[in-house]
Each structure stands twice: as structure tokens, then as C-alpha cells.
Amino acid sequence: MALLEILKHPDPRLRNKSVPVEEVTDEIKQIVSDMLETMYAAPGIGLASIQVNEPRSIVVIDLSEEKDQPLCLINPKITVTEGEQEYEEGCLSVPSVYETIQRAEQVTVEALDREGTPFELKAEGLLAICIQHELEHLEGKLFVDRLSKLKQQRIKKRLEKQAKETM
Ligand code: K1U
Ligand code: ZN
């Protein structure tokens, strides 16, 4: 297993749109394992493949306390959304920024699991939030895109300054 580098906003590679996984091969299974290890180490509750510069559509999530209930979504698609909820979200690609975001309360998602078997999942609450956040990454979007332009500029400047200081 390997720890992968997590790209940080405003890295332009975070804006790339992901492409479908054609077949769940041993290479894809290795990427899933590496993404889980990277998410647990960060620590985070989700990670999208584009955040580790992998162009193929993969999401990993684990909301459990013990970090022993990994969920893997390959080529995920949201088919149904219902209701509304708000949550103060964070993002491993936008460190130290937490903002309240409005999203659907419930989602139905179709995906392949890490063995390549199709499945459907109905999610609500934080799992539904996390799925929506991660699928936006696969579209090249970040949660900060939903904030005012002024807030976005401040966050971008702060992160650019932090990146220069750590060079
Ligand atoms: O996509 C990401 O960058 C991961 C992100 C997922 C997420 C969090 C909150 C709302 C929506 C999506 C994170 O994991 S940020 C870190 C975080 O929330 C967390 C870290 C440690 C313990 C508990 C939560
Ligand atoms: Zn994120």
C-alpha cells in the first residue's frame, strides 16, 4: 500500500473531469487500497480519485468511528435526490476551511463496488452529504465554488500564501 499526495486548491488538476473506469482490474483495486490508506492517514471521511491526481472515477468513504467500514464507489452516479439539509463541510484539498453548505437530504447512487459488481445505495444525512461532495470532485468542482466570490478569493489567497511558506 502507499500514501498518495493530496492535491491542494488552487491546483488546476483538481478542475479536471474524471473519466469512467473501464474494468475493475488489479491496478484499480490497488488504487482503491491506496486511496483508503491516504484517507485514513489524512485523516478524512472521504476521498475522490481526482484529489490524488487519478483521472478515473473512484470514491472512497468511511464514516465509522473505528474506520473499519470502507465504502468504495467506482463510476458513481446519483440517480435520485430528495429534500434539503445543511452541514459545515471541510475538504482535504482545501485545508483549514469549514463552511456551511446546503445539499440534498437523501440521495440514491449507482456504482460498481471494488470487485466490479454493480450496486445501488440509498443514503441520507452525513453519508448523503459526503457522496454529493465527492461526486462534485469527480466533476472538477470544489465545495468552495458554492461560496461568495469574496470568500472564494480570500480562501484562494490564504492557501497560495500557505503553499509558498511551506516550499
Ligand atoms: O473530499 C474530501 O476532501 C474529504 C472530506 C469529506 C467531507 C467532509 C465533510 C463534509 C463533506 C465531505 C473530509 O474528510 S474533510 C475532514 C473531515 O471532515 C474529518 C476529518 C477527521 C474526522 C472527521 C471528519
Ligand atoms: Zn473534498
Short mmCIF file of N, CA, C and O and ligand atoms in Angstrom, two decimals, residues 14 46-48 51 89-94 133-134 137 141-143, ligand 2:
data_model
loop_
_atom_site.label_atom_id
_atom_site.label_comp_id
_atom_site.label_asym_id
_atom_site.label_seq_id
_atom_site.Cartn_x
_atom_site.Cartn_y
_atom_site.Cartn_z
N LEU A 14 -7.21 19.77 -9.99
CA LEU A 14 -8.48 19.49 -9.28
C LEU A 14 -9.70 19.84 -10.15
O LEU A 14 -10.81 19.48 -9.80
N GLY A 46 -13.75 10.96 3.52
CA GLY A 46 -13.98 10.67 2.12
C GLY A 46 -12.78 11.08 1.29
O GLY A 46 -11.92 11.85 1.77
N LEU A 47 -12.71 10.58 0.08
CA LEU A 47 -11.64 10.99 -0.84
C LEU A 47 -12.09 10.62 -2.26
O LEU A 47 -12.59 9.52 -2.49
N ALA A 48 -11.89 11.55 -3.19
CA ALA A 48 -12.19 11.30 -4.60
C ALA A 48 -10.87 11.16 -5.36
O ALA A 48 -9.88 11.82 -5.04
N GLN A 51 -8.52 13.96 -6.40
CA GLN A 51 -7.73 14.62 -5.33
C GLN A 51 -6.33 14.03 -5.21
O GLN A 51 -5.44 14.64 -4.63
N GLU A 89 -19.04 21.81 6.05
CA GLU A 89 -18.17 20.86 5.35
C GLU A 89 -16.70 21.29 5.40
O GLU A 89 -16.38 22.47 5.49
N GLY A 90 -15.84 20.28 5.31
CA GLY A 90 -14.41 20.52 5.12
C GLY A 90 -13.98 19.78 3.87
O GLY A 90 -14.77 19.09 3.25
N CYS A 91 -12.71 19.94 3.51
CA CYS A 91 -12.18 19.26 2.32
C CYS A 91 -10.68 19.11 2.48
O CYS A 91 -9.99 20.08 2.82
N LEU A 92 -10.19 17.91 2.20
CA LEU A 92 -8.75 17.66 2.36
C LEU A 92 -7.94 18.46 1.32
O LEU A 92 -6.75 18.69 1.53
N SER A 93 -8.58 18.91 0.26
CA SER A 93 -7.89 19.72 -0.76
C SER A 93 -8.01 21.22 -0.47
O SER A 93 -7.42 22.03 -1.19
N VAL A 94 -8.77 21.57 0.56
CA VAL A 94 -8.93 22.98 0.95
C VAL A 94 -8.71 23.04 2.47
O VAL A 94 -9.65 23.26 3.23
N HIS A 133 -20.50 15.60 -2.04
CA HIS A 133 -19.23 16.33 -2.03
C HIS A 133 -18.20 15.61 -2.92
O HIS A 133 -17.52 16.24 -3.75
N GLU A 134 -18.10 14.29 -2.76
CA GLU A 134 -17.08 13.53 -3.50
C GLU A 134 -17.42 13.47 -5.00
O GLU A 134 -16.53 13.57 -5.85
N HIS A 137 -16.28 16.49 -6.73
CA HIS A 137 -14.84 16.43 -7.07
C HIS A 137 -14.64 15.77 -8.43
O HIS A 137 -13.82 16.21 -9.24
N LYS A 141 -15.29 20.01 -9.48
CA LYS A 141 -15.82 21.11 -8.65
C LYS A 141 -15.39 20.95 -7.20
O LYS A 141 -15.13 19.83 -6.74
N LEU A 142 -15.32 22.08 -6.49
CA LEU A 142 -14.97 22.08 -5.06
C LEU A 142 -16.10 22.73 -4.28
O LEU A 142 -16.82 23.59 -4.81
N PHE A 143 -16.22 22.37 -2.99
CA PHE A 143 -17.34 22.94 -2.21
C PHE A 143 -17.22 24.45 -2.10
O PHE A 143 -18.22 25.15 -1.98
ZN ZN B 2 -13.24 17.49 -0.77
#
